[in-house]
């Protein structure tokens, strides 16, 4: 009787909390007002709201020490926290944590394997989840094969190289087909040639099984190949949570612009006019911007692929919708298909990416270069 009363009050309080956190099956993860402190430091993590739907592929970006690993550990209930975390519709503070852990998997940044064979390390994950014995061998081999380590099955985990160990950790993390995968730098210590394949295999594996993934990575190529959505974490707080494309093209501030590798971040001043704004860049270039802008803007971001070669006569100084400029070529970095041109404009060095055919014939180091861009390709922060 006591147990039933206890259960009823647990359900009632869980239902109360649920109102803050949305409907039960809509999300695999829902964080609300979550704070993590350590003994020596406050606010390692401060997440107001963050939710992940089944099957979503979310990347987490942030500089060293931003709180990315802490975030994954907190979601995996390895870190004390205040606030509300709901996993698979259940409040993580009150539900059976072992059951919740069986439905998610964390691949740590460090290679963590027990002193046993590779096969036994991976098989243990399935044993912990109560998978019938007769299924274990085949599932372990499928995971090992997918991540290119079936030949290591009976090697001691201690004898593996860094990259081999990492692949075995990925196989262990994915073998149970969990509904939520938390991956902390899965491609770190993998060689450059194999990295895109492994990331693609993780993506494919997750999509085939409808698993949601939260991927932490410093490697921007991994993120581009993997995620649909990305969050930028600074000082433990989510600064931007957006489609990956928006995060790259429309970063919320200069820090994120730098983090996503925005090539040209140019300080600017803006002056309101009749039909828009006059933009004065620090390198003395001025142009007219026809849209709405916030008055707090301090810089203009221009992706290197927004530039194109200006073949027109520069005696036509102004044409609506086009900004023209003349710079001095400092460096030409030859690439496949496109060349990267570093050029000086006023006091600043800017970067343009141009199609190879043009640059090899017409552009020389220390020569002049005439470029143009559209004001609508500029993003202001
Ligand atoms: N137990 C702890 N005590 C004190 N500070 C801690 C503790 N755990 C983490 N931190 C600090 O919290 C911050 C976030 O650490 P975390 O490992 O989550 O960062 P990260 O974004 O994963 O960094 P990296 O990209 O370098 O792996 C760091 O400044 C770290 O030093």
JSON list of N, CA and C and ligand atoms in Angstrom, two decimals, residues 38-41 44 62-71 73 79 109 184-185 216 218 233, ligand 1:
[
{"chain": "A", "resi": 38, "resn": "UNK", "atom": "N", "xyz": [30.95, 22.63, -9.87]},
{"chain": "A", "resi": 38, "resn": "UNK", "atom": "CA", "xyz": [31.86, 21.67, -9.25]},
{"chain": "A", "resi": 38, "resn": "UNK", "atom": "C", "xyz": [32.19, 22.22, -7.86]},
{"chain": "A", "resi": 39, "resn": "UNK", "atom": "N", "xyz": [32.99, 21.45, -7.11]},
{"chain": "A", "resi": 39, "resn": "UNK", "atom": "CA", "xyz": [33.33, 21.92, -5.76]},
{"chain": "A", "resi": 39, "resn": "UNK", "atom": "C", "xyz": [34.06, 23.26, -5.83]},
{"chain": "A", "resi": 40, "resn": "UNK", "atom": "N", "xyz": [34.87, 23.41, -6.88]},
{"chain": "A", "resi": 40, "resn": "UNK", "atom": "CA", "xyz": [35.71, 24.60, -6.94]},
{"chain": "A", "resi": 40, "resn": "UNK", "atom": "C", "xyz": [35.21, 25.66, -7.91]},
{"chain": "A", "resi": 41, "resn": "UNK", "atom": "N", "xyz": [34.20, 25.29, -8.72]},
{"chain": "A", "resi": 41, "resn": "UNK", "atom": "CA", "xyz": [33.78, 26.26, -9.75]},
{"chain": "A", "resi": 41, "resn": "UNK", "atom": "C", "xyz": [32.28, 26.25, -9.96]},
{"chain": "A", "resi": 44, "resn": "UNK", "atom": "N", "xyz": [29.58, 25.61, -14.40]},
{"chain": "A", "resi": 44, "resn": "UNK", "atom": "CA", "xyz": [30.32, 24.96, -15.49]},
{"chain": "A", "resi": 44, "resn": "UNK", "atom": "C", "xyz": [29.38, 24.79, -16.68]},
{"chain": "A", "resi": 62, "resn": "UNK", "atom": "N", "xyz": [32.20, 24.31, -29.68]},
{"chain": "A", "resi": 62, "resn": "UNK", "atom": "CA", "xyz": [32.58, 25.24, -28.62]},
{"chain": "A", "resi": 62, "resn": "UNK", "atom": "C", "xyz": [34.08, 25.16, -28.42]},
{"chain": "A", "resi": 63, "resn": "UNK", "atom": "N", "xyz": [34.69, 26.22, -27.91]},
{"chain": "A", "resi": 63, "resn": "UNK", "atom": "CA", "xyz": [36.14, 26.19, -27.69]},
{"chain": "A", "resi": 63, "resn": "UNK", "atom": "C", "xyz": [36.50, 25.27, -26.52]},
{"chain": "A", "resi": 64, "resn": "UNK", "atom": "N", "xyz": [37.76, 25.02, -26.30]},
{"chain": "A", "resi": 64, "resn": "UNK", "atom": "CA", "xyz": [38.21, 24.21, -25.15]},
{"chain": "A", "resi": 64, "resn": "UNK", "atom": "C", "xyz": [37.63, 24.78, -23.87]},
{"chain": "A", "resi": 65, "resn": "UNK", "atom": "N", "xyz": [37.15, 23.89, -23.02]},
{"chain": "A", "resi": 65, "resn": "UNK", "atom": "CA", "xyz": [36.64, 24.31, -21.72]},
{"chain": "A", "resi": 65, "resn": "UNK", "atom": "C", "xyz": [35.25, 24.92, -21.75]},
{"chain": "A", "resi": 66, "resn": "UNK", "atom": "N", "xyz": [34.56, 24.83, -22.90]},
{"chain": "A", "resi": 66, "resn": "UNK", "atom": "CA", "xyz": [33.22, 25.46, -23.01]},
{"chain": "A", "resi": 66, "resn": "UNK", "atom": "C", "xyz": [32.16, 24.70, -22.22]},
{"chain": "A", "resi": 67, "resn": "UNK", "atom": "N", "xyz": [32.42, 23.42, -21.93]},
{"chain": "A", "resi": 67, "resn": "UNK", "atom": "CA", "xyz": [31.43, 22.62, -21.19]},
{"chain": "A", "resi": 67, "resn": "UNK", "atom": "C", "xyz": [30.81, 21.51, -22.01]},
{"chain": "A", "resi": 68, "resn": "UNK", "atom": "N", "xyz": [31.40, 21.18, -23.15]},
{"chain": "A", "resi": 68, "resn": "UNK", "atom": "CA", "xyz": [30.80, 20.17, -24.05]},
{"chain": "A", "resi": 68, "resn": "UNK", "atom": "C", "xyz": [30.78, 18.79, -23.41]},
{"chain": "A", "resi": 69, "resn": "UNK", "atom": "N", "xyz": [31.94, 18.36, -22.88]},
{"chain": "A", "resi": 69, "resn": "UNK", "atom": "CA", "xyz": [31.98, 17.03, -22.25]},
{"chain": "A", "resi": 69, "resn": "UNK", "atom": "C", "xyz": [31.11, 17.00, -21.00]},
{"chain": "A", "resi": 70, "resn": "UNK", "atom": "N", "xyz": [31.11, 18.09, -20.26]},
{"chain": "A", "resi": 70, "resn": "UNK", "atom": "CA", "xyz": [30.26, 18.16, -19.05]},
{"chain": "A", "resi": 70, "resn": "UNK", "atom": "C", "xyz": [28.79, 17.98, -19.45]},
{"chain": "A", "resi": 71, "resn": "UNK", "atom": "N", "xyz": [28.43, 18.59, -20.57]},
{"chain": "A", "resi": 71, "resn": "UNK", "atom": "CA", "xyz": [27.04, 18.48, -21.03]},
{"chain": "A", "resi": 71, "resn": "UNK", "atom": "C", "xyz": [26.69, 17.02, -21.32]},
{"chain": "A", "resi": 73, "resn": "UNK", "atom": "N", "xyz": [28.19, 14.32, -20.16]},
{"chain": "A", "resi": 73, "resn": "UNK", "atom": "CA", "xyz": [28.21, 13.54, -18.91]},
{"chain": "A", "resi": 73, "resn": "UNK", "atom": "C", "xyz": [26.95, 13.80, -18.08]},
{"chain": "A", "resi": 79, "resn": "UNK", "atom": "N", "xyz": [26.91, 13.20, -13.77]},
{"chain": "A", "resi": 79, "resn": "UNK", "atom": "CA", "xyz": [27.33, 14.46, -13.17]},
{"chain": "A", "resi": 79, "resn": "UNK", "atom": "C", "xyz": [26.15, 15.03, -12.36]},
{"chain": "A", "resi": 109, "resn": "UNK", "atom": "N", "xyz": [35.51, 10.86, -24.67]},
{"chain": "A", "resi": 109, "resn": "UNK", "atom": "CA", "xyz": [36.63, 11.45, -25.42]},
{"chain": "A", "resi": 109, "resn": "UNK", "atom": "C", "xyz": [37.86, 10.55, -25.28]},
{"chain": "A", "resi": 184, "resn": "UNK", "atom": "N", "xyz": [31.55, 11.93, -27.82]},
{"chain": "A", "resi": 184, "resn": "UNK", "atom": "CA", "xyz": [32.49, 12.99, -27.47]},
{"chain": "A", "resi": 184, "resn": "UNK", "atom": "C", "xyz": [33.76, 12.82, -28.30]},
{"chain": "A", "resi": 185, "resn": "UNK", "atom": "N", "xyz": [33.90, 13.64, -29.30]},
{"chain": "A", "resi": 185, "resn": "UNK", "atom": "CA", "xyz": [35.09, 13.61, -30.18]},
{"chain": "A", "resi": 185, "resn": "UNK", "atom": "C", "xyz": [35.37, 12.20, -30.72]},
{"chain": "A", "resi": 216, "resn": "UNK", "atom": "N", "xyz": [29.91, 15.78, -30.21]},
{"chain": "A", "resi": 216, "resn": "UNK", "atom": "CA", "xyz": [30.84, 16.87, -29.88]},
{"chain": "A", "resi": 216, "resn": "UNK", "atom": "C", "xyz": [32.05, 16.70, -30.78]},
{"chain": "A", "resi": 218, "resn": "UNK", "atom": "N", "xyz": [35.62, 19.02, -32.52]},
{"chain": "A", "resi": 218, "resn": "UNK", "atom": "CA", "xyz": [36.35, 20.25, -32.87]},
{"chain": "A", "resi": 218, "resn": "UNK", "atom": "C", "xyz": [36.60, 20.27, -34.37]},
{"chain": "A", "resi": 233, "resn": "UNK", "atom": "N", "xyz": [28.35, 26.35, -27.90]},
{"chain": "A", "resi": 233, "resn": "UNK", "atom": "CA", "xyz": [28.44, 26.45, -26.44]},
{"chain": "A", "resi": 233, "resn": "UNK", "atom": "C", "xyz": [29.65, 27.31, -26.07]},
{"chain": "B", "resi": 1, "resn": "LIG", "atom": "N1", "xyz": [35.37, 18.59, -11.54]},
{"chain": "B", "resi": 1, "resn": "LIG", "atom": "C1", "xyz": [35.70, 19.78, -11.99]},
{"chain": "B", "resi": 1, "resn": "LIG", "atom": "N2", "xyz": [36.21, 20.73, -11.17]},
{"chain": "B", "resi": 1, "resn": "LIG", "atom": "C2", "xyz": [36.54, 21.97, -11.60]},
{"chain": "B", "resi": 1, "resn": "LIG", "atom": "N3", "xyz": [36.40, 22.35, -12.87]},
{"chain": "B", "resi": 1, "resn": "LIG", "atom": "C3", "xyz": [35.91, 21.46, -13.74]},
{"chain": "B", "resi": 1, "resn": "LIG", "atom": "C4", "xyz": [35.52, 20.14, -13.36]},
{"chain": "B", "resi": 1, "resn": "LIG", "atom": "N4", "xyz": [35.07, 19.48, -14.46]},
{"chain": "B", "resi": 1, "resn": "LIG", "atom": "C5", "xyz": [35.17, 20.35, -15.48]},
{"chain": "B", "resi": 1, "resn": "LIG", "atom": "N5", "xyz": [35.67, 21.52, -15.06]},
{"chain": "B", "resi": 1, "resn": "LIG", "atom": "C6", "xyz": [35.92, 22.73, -15.85]},
{"chain": "B", "resi": 1, "resn": "LIG", "atom": "O1", "xyz": [34.71, 23.02, -16.55]},
{"chain": "B", "resi": 1, "resn": "LIG", "atom": "C7", "xyz": [35.00, 23.51, -17.85]},
{"chain": "B", "resi": 1, "resn": "LIG", "atom": "C8", "xyz": [34.30, 22.65, -18.88]},
{"chain": "B", "resi": 1, "resn": "LIG", "atom": "O2", "xyz": [34.99, 21.42, -19.01]},
{"chain": "B", "resi": 1, "resn": "LIG", "atom": "P1", "xyz": [34.64, 20.42, -20.20]},
{"chain": "B", "resi": 1, "resn": "LIG", "atom": "O3", "xyz": [35.57, 19.25, -20.09]},
{"chain": "B", "resi": 1, "resn": "LIG", "atom": "O4", "xyz": [33.19, 20.12, -20.17]},
{"chain": "B", "resi": 1, "resn": "LIG", "atom": "O5", "xyz": [34.98, 21.31, -21.47]},
{"chain": "B", "resi": 1, "resn": "LIG", "atom": "P2", "xyz": [35.00, 20.90, -23.02]},
{"chain": "B", "resi": 1, "resn": "LIG", "atom": "O6", "xyz": [34.17, 21.92, -23.74]},
{"chain": "B", "resi": 1, "resn": "LIG", "atom": "O7", "xyz": [34.60, 19.49, -23.20]},
{"chain": "B", "resi": 1, "resn": "LIG", "atom": "O8", "xyz": [36.53, 21.14, -23.34]},
{"chain": "B", "resi": 1, "resn": "LIG", "atom": "P3", "xyz": [37.52, 20.43, -24.43]},
{"chain": "B", "resi": 1, "resn": "LIG", "atom": "O9", "xyz": [37.09, 20.94, -25.77]},
{"chain": "B", "resi": 1, "resn": "LIG", "atom": "O10", "xyz": [38.84, 20.97, -24.04]},
{"chain": "B", "resi": 1, "resn": "LIG", "atom": "O11", "xyz": [37.40, 18.95, -24.28]},
{"chain": "B", "resi": 1, "resn": "LIG", "atom": "C9", "xyz": [36.53, 23.52, -17.98]},
{"chain": "B", "resi": 1, "resn": "LIG", "atom": "O12", "xyz": [36.99, 24.82, -17.69]},
{"chain": "B", "resi": 1, "resn": "LIG", "atom": "C10", "xyz": [36.98, 22.52, -16.93]},
{"chain": "B", "resi": 1, "resn": "LIG", "atom": "O13", "xyz": [38.27, 22.85, -16.44]}
]
